[in-house]
PDB file of C-alpha atoms in Angstrom:
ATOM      1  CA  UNK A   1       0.000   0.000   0.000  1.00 75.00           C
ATOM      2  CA  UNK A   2       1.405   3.729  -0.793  1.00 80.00           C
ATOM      3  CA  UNK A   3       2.437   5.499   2.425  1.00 90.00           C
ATOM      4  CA  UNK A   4       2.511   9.145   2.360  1.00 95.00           C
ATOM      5  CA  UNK A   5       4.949  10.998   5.090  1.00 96.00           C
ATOM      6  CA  UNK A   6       4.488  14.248   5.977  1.00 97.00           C
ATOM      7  CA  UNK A   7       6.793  16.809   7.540  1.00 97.00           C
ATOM      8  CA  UNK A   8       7.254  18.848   9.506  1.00 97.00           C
ATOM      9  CA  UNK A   9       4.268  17.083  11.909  1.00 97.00           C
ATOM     10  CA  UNK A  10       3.701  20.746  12.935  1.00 97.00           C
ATOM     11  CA  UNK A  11       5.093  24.090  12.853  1.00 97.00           C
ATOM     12  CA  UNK A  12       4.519  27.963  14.847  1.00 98.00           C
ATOM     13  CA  UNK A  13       4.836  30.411  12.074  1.00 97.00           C
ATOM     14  CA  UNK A  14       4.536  34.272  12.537  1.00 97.00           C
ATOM     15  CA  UNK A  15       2.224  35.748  10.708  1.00 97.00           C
ATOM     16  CA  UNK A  16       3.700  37.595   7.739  1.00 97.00           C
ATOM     17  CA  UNK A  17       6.360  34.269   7.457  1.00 97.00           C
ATOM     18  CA  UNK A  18       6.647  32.033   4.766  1.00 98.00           C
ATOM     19  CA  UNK A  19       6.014  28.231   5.513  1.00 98.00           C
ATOM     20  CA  UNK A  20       6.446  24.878   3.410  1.00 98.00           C
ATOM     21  CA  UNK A  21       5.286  21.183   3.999  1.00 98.00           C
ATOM     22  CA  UNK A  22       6.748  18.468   2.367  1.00 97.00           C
ATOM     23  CA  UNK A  23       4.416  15.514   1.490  1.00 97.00           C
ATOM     24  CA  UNK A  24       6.515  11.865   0.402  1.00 96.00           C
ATOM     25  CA  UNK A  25       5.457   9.042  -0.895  1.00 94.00           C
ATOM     26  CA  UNK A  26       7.127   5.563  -0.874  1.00 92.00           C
ATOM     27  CA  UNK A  27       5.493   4.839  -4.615  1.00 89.00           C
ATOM     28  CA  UNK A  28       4.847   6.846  -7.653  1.00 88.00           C
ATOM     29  CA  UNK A  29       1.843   9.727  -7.340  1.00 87.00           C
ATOM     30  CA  UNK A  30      -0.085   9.913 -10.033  1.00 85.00           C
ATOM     31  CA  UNK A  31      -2.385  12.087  -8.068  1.00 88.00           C
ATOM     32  CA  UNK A  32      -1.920  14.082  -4.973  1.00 92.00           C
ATOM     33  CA  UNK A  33      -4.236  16.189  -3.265  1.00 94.00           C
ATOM     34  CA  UNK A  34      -3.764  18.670  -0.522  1.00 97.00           C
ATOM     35  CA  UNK A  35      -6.317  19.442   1.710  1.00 97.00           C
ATOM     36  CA  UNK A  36      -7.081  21.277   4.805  1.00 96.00           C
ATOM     37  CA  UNK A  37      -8.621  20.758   8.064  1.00 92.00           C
ATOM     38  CA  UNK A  38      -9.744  22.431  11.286  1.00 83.00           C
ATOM     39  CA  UNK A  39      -9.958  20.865  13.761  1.00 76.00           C
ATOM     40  CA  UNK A  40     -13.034  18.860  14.364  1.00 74.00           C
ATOM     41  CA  UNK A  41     -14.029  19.574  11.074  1.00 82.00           C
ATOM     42  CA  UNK A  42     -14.163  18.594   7.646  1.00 89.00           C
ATOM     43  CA  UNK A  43     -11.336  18.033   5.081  1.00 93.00           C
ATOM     44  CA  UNK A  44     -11.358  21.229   2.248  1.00 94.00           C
ATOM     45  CA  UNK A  45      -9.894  20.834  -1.019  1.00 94.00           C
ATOM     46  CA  UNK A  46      -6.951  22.836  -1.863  1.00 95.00           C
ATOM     47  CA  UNK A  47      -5.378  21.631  -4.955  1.00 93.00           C
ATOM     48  CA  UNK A  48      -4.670  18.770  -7.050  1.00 93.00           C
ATOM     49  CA  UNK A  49      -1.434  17.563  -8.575  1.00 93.00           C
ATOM     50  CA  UNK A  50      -0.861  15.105 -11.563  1.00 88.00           C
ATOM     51  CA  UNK A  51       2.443  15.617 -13.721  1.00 85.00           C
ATOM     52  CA  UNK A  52       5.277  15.593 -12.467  1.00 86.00           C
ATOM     53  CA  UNK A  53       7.190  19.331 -12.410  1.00 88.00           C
ATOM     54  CA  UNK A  54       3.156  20.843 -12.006  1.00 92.00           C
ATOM     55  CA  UNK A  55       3.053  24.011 -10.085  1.00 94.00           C
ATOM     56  CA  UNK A  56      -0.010  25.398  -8.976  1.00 95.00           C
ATOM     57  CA  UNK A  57      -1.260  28.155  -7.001  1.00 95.00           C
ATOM     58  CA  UNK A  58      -4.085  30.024  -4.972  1.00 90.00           C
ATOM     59  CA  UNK A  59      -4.389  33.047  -3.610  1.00 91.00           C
ATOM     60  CA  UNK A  60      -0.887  32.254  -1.230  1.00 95.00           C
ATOM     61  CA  UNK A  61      -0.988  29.142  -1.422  1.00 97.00           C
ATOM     62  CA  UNK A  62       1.504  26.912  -4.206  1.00 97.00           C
ATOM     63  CA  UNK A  63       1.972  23.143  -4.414  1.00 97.00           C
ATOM     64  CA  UNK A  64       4.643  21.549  -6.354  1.00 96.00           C
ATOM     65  CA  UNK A  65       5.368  17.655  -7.615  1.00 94.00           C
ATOM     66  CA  UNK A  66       8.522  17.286  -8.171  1.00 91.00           C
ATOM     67  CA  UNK A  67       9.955  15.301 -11.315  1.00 79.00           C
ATOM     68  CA  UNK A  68      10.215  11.876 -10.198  1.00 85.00           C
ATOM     69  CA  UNK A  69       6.665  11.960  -8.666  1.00 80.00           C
ATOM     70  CA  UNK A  70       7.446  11.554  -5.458  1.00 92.00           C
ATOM     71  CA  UNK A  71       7.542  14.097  -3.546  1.00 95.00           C
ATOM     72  CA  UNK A  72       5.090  17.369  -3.351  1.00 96.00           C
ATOM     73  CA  UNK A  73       5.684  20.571  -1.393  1.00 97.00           C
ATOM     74  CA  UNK A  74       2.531  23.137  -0.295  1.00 98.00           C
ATOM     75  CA  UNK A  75       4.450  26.582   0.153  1.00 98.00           C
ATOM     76  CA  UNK A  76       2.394  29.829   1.897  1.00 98.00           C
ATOM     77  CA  UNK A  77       3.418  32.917   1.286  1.00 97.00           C
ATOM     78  CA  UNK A  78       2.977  35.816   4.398  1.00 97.00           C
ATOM     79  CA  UNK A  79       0.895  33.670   5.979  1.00 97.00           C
ATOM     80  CA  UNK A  80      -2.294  34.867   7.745  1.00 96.00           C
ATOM     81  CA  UNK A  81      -4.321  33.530  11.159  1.00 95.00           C
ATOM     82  CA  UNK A  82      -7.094  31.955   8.582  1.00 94.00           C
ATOM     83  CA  UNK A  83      -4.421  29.788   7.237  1.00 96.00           C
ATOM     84  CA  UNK A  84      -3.714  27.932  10.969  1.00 96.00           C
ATOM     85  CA  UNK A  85      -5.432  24.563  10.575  1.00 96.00           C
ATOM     86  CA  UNK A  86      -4.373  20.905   9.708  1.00 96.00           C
ATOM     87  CA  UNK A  87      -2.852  20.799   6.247  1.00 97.00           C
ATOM     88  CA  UNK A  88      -3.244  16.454   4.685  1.00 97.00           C
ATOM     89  CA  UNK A  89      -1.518  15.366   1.589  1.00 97.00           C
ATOM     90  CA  UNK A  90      -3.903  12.634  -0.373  1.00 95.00           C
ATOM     91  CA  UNK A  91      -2.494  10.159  -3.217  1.00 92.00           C
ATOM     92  CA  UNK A  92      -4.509   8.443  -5.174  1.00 87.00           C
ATOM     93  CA  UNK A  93      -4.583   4.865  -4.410  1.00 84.00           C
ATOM     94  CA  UNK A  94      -6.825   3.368  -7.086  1.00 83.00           C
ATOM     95  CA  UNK A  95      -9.528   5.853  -6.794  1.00 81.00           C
ATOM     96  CA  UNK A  96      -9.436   5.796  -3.275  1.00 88.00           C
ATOM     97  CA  UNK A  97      -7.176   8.340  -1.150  1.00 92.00           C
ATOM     98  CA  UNK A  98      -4.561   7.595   1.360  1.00 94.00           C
ATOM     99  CA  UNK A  99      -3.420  10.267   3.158  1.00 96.00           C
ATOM    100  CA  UNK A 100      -0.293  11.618   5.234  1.00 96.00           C
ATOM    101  CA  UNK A 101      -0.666  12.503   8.881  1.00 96.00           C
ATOM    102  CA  UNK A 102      -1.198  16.399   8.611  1.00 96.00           C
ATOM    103  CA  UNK A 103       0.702  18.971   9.098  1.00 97.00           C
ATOM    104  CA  UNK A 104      -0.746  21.284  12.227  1.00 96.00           C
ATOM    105  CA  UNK A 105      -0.228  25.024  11.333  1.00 97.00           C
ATOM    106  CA  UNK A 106      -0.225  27.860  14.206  1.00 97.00           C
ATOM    107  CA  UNK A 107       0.021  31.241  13.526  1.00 97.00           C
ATOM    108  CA  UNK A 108       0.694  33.737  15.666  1.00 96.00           C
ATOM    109  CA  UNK A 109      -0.283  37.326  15.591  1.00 90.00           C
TER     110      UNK A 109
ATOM    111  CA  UNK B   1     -20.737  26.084  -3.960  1.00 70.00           C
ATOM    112  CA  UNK B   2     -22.199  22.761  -3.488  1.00 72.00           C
ATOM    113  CA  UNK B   3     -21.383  20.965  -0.921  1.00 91.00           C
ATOM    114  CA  UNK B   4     -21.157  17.542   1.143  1.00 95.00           C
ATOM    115  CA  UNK B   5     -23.451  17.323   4.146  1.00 95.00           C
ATOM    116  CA  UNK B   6     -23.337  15.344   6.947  1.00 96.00           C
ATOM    117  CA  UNK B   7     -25.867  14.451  10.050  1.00 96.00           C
ATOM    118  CA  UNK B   8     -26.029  14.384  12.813  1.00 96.00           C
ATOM    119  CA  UNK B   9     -22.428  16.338  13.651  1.00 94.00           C
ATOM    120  CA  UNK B  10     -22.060  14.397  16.639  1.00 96.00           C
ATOM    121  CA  UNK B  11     -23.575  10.789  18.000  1.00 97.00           C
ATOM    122  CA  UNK B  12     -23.226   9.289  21.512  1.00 97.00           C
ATOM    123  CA  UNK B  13     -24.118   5.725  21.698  1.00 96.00           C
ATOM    124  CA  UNK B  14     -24.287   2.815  24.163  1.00 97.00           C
ATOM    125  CA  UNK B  15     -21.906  -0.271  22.832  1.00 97.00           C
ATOM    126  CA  UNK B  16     -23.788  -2.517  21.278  1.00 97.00           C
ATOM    127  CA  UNK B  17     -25.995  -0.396  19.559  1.00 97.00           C
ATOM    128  CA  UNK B  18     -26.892   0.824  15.703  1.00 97.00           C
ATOM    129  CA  UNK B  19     -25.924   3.715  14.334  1.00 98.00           C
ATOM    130  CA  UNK B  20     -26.457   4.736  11.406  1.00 97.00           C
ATOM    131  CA  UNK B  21     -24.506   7.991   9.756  1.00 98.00           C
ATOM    132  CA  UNK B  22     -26.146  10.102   7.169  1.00 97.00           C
ATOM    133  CA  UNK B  23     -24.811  12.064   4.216  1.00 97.00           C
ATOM    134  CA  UNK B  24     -26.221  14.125   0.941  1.00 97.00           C
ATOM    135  CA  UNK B  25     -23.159  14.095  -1.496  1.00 96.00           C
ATOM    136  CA  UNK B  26     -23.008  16.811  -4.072  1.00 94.00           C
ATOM    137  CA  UNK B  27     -25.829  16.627  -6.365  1.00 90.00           C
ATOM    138  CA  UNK B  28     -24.550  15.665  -9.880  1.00 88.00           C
ATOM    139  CA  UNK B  29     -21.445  13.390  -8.538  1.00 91.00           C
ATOM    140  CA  UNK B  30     -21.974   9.388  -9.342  1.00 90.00           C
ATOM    141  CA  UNK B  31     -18.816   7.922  -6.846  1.00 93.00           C
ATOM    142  CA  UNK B  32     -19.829   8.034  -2.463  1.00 95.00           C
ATOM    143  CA  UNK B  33     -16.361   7.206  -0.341  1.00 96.00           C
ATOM    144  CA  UNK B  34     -17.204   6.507   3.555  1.00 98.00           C
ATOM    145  CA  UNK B  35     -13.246   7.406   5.260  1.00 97.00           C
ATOM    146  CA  UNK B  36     -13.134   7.753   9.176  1.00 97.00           C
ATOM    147  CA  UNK B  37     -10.452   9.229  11.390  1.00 95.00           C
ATOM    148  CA  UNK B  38      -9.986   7.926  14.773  1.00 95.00           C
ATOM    149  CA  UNK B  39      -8.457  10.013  17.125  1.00 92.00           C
ATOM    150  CA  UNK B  40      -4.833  11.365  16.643  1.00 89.00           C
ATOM    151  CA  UNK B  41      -4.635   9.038  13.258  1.00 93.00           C
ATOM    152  CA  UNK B  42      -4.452   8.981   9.648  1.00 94.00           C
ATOM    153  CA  UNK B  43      -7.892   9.812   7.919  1.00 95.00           C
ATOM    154  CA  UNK B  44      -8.544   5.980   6.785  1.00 96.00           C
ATOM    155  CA  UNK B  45     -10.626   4.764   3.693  1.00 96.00           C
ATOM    156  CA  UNK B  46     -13.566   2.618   4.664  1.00 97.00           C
ATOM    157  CA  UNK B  47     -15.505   2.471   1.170  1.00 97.00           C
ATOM    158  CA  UNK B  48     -16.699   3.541  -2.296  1.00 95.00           C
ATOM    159  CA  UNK B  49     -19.792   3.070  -3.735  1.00 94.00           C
ATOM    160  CA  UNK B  50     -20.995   3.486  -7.185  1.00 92.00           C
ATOM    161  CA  UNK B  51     -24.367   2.515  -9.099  1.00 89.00           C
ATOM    162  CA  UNK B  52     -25.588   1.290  -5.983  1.00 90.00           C
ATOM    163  CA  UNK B  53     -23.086  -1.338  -5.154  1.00 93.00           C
ATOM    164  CA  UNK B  54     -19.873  -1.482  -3.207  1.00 95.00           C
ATOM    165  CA  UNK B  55     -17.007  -0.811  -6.077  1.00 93.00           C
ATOM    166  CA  UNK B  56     -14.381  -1.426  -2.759  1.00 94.00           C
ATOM    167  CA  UNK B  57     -13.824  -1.577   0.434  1.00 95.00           C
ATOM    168  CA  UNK B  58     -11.004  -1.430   2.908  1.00 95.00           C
ATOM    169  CA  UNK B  59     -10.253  -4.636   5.815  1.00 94.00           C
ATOM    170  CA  UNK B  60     -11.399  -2.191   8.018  1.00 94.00           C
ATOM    171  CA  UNK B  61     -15.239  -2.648   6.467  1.00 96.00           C
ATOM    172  CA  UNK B  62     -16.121  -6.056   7.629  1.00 93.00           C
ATOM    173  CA  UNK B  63     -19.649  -7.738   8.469  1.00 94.00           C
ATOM    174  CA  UNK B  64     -20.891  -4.761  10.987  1.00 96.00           C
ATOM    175  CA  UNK B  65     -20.552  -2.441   8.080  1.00 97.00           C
ATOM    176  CA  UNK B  66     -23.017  -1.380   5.536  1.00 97.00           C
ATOM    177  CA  UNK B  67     -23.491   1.413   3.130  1.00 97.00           C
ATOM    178  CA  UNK B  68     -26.844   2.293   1.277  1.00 95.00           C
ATOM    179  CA  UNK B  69     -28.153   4.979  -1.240  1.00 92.00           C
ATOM    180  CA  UNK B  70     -32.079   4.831   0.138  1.00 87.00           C
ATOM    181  CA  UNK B  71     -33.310   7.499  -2.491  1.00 87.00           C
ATOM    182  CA  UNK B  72     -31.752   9.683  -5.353  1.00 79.00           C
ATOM    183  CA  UNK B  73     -29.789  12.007  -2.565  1.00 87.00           C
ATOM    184  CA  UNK B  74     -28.945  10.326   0.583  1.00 93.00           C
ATOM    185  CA  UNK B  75     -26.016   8.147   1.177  1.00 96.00           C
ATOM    186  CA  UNK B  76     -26.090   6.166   4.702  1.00 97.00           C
ATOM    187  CA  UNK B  77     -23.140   4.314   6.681  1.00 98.00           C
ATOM    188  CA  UNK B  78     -24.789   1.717   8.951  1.00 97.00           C
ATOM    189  CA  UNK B  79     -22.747   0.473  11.711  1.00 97.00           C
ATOM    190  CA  UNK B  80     -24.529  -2.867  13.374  1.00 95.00           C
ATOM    191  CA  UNK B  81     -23.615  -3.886  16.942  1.00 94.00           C
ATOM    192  CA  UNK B  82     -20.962  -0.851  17.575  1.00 96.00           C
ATOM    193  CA  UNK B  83     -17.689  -1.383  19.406  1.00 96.00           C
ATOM    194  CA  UNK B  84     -15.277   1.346  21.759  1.00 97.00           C
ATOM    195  CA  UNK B  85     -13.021   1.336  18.897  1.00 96.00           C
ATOM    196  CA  UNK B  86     -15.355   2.337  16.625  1.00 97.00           C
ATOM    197  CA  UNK B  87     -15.190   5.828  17.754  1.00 97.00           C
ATOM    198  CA  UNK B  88     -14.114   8.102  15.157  1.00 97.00           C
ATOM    199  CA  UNK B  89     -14.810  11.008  12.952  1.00 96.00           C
ATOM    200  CA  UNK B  90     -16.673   9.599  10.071  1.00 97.00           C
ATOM    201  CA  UNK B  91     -16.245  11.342   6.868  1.00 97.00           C
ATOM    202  CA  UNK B  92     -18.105  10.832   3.924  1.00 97.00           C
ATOM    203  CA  UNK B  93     -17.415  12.467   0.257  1.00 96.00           C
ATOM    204  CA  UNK B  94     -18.146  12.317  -2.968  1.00 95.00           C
ATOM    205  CA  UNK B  95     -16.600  13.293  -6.682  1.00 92.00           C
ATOM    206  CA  UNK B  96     -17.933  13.834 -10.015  1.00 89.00           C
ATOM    207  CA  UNK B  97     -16.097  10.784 -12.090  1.00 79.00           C
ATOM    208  CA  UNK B  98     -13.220   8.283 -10.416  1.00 72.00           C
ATOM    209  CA  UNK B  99     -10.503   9.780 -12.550  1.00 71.00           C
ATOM    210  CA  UNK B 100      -7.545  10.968 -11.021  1.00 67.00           C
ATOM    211  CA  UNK B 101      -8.033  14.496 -12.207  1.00 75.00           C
ATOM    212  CA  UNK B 102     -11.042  14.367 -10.332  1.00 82.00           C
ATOM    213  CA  UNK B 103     -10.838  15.598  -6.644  1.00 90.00           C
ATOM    214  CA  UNK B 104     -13.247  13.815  -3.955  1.00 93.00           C
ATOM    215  CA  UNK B 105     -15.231  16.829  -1.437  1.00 94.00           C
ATOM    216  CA  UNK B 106     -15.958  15.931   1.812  1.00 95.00           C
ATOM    217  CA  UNK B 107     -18.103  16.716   4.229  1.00 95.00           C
ATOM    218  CA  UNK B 108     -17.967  17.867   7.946  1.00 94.00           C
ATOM    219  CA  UNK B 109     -18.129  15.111   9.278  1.00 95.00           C
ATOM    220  CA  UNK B 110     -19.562  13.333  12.003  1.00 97.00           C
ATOM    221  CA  UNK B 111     -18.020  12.667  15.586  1.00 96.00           C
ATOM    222  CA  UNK B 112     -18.937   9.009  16.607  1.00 97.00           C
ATOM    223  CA  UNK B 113     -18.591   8.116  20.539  1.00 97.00           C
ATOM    224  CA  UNK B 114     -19.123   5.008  21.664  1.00 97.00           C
ATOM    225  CA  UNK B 115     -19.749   4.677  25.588  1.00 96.00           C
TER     226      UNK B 115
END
């Protein structure tokens, strides 16, 4: 089965900083998804990644999947208080997700 | 923007009871997932469903577990005789078509605790 590992398992940013989670897998992605969560509440969709090199980004937010497809990174930019929460990396596992452990985000005024 | 919905937010039960978990996916999308998240753990697939059957399902599903599509909008986890360690978040979500390019929405979820 594909094992996703996250790091760091959290991080204190202040707010203003830049901040960057790494998502690995132990197989090939072919489709990773980074969502985020607060706590006690449901997952959001943030972005989806398929090709390896693809960049995308929203509003401050930018995930990358590196060449070899094994490795994404979710990058925020002057981070704000809205963006604290629990930050998941998702592969697709034949149509079904597996997911890291999260990332907790704090960020402090 | 549409949207997953799950009831009730939260359930208490007694061991050894019923439960069943409701959810209205997003109105066009074909594919239901049940995933659940006990506790300080991974978020952990349970099941898909599509054209009213099972399409798979995770070791984790076994004989206490059922899923059922009642009527054209709700989607229902049934859990039979519940045990402690059934305790959880329960998620369910949905997605358009299973492609990869398609992303799965989820809903809030629903706390389960078992007493």
């Amino acid at each position: 089965s594909q094992e996703l590992e996250q790091s760091p398992q959290s991080l204190i940013v202040q707010e203003g900083k830049n901040l960057t989670i790494n998502c690995t897998s132990s197989k090939t992605l072919y489709g990773l998804y980074w969502y985020k969560q607060k706590y006690g509440e449901g997952l959001i969709f943030l972005m989806m990644l398929q090709k390896g090199g693809e960049e995308k980004s929203h509003e401050k937010i930018t995930a990358k999947l590196d060449e070899k497809k094994q490795q994404s990174s979710l990058h925020i930019t002057a981070s704000q208080p809205s963006h604290a929460g629990i930050y998941l990396c998702g592969a697709d596992n034949d149509y079904k997700l597996s997911f890291g452990a999260g990332t907790t985000v704090t960020v402090r005024a | 923007e549409p949207e997953v919905t799950q009831t009730p937010s939260h359930q208490v039960t007694q061991m050894g009871q019923e439960v069943i978990l409701r959810c209205v996916p997003i109105s066009n999308h074909l594919y239901f997932y049940w995933y659940r998240q006990i506790l300080g753990q991974k978020v952990e697939f349970l099941v898909s469903f599509y054209n009213n059957e099972i399409s798979e399902k995770s070791e984790i599903f076994d004989d206490q577990f059922s899923v059922e599509r009642p009527d054209g909008s709700n989607f229902t986890l049934k859990i039979r005789s519940t045990k402690l360690e059934d305790s959880a978040m329960y998620f369910c979500a949905s997605s358009d078509r299973q492609m990869v390019d398609q992303p799965q929405h989820f809903g809030d979820g629903t706390r389960l605790s078992i007493l």
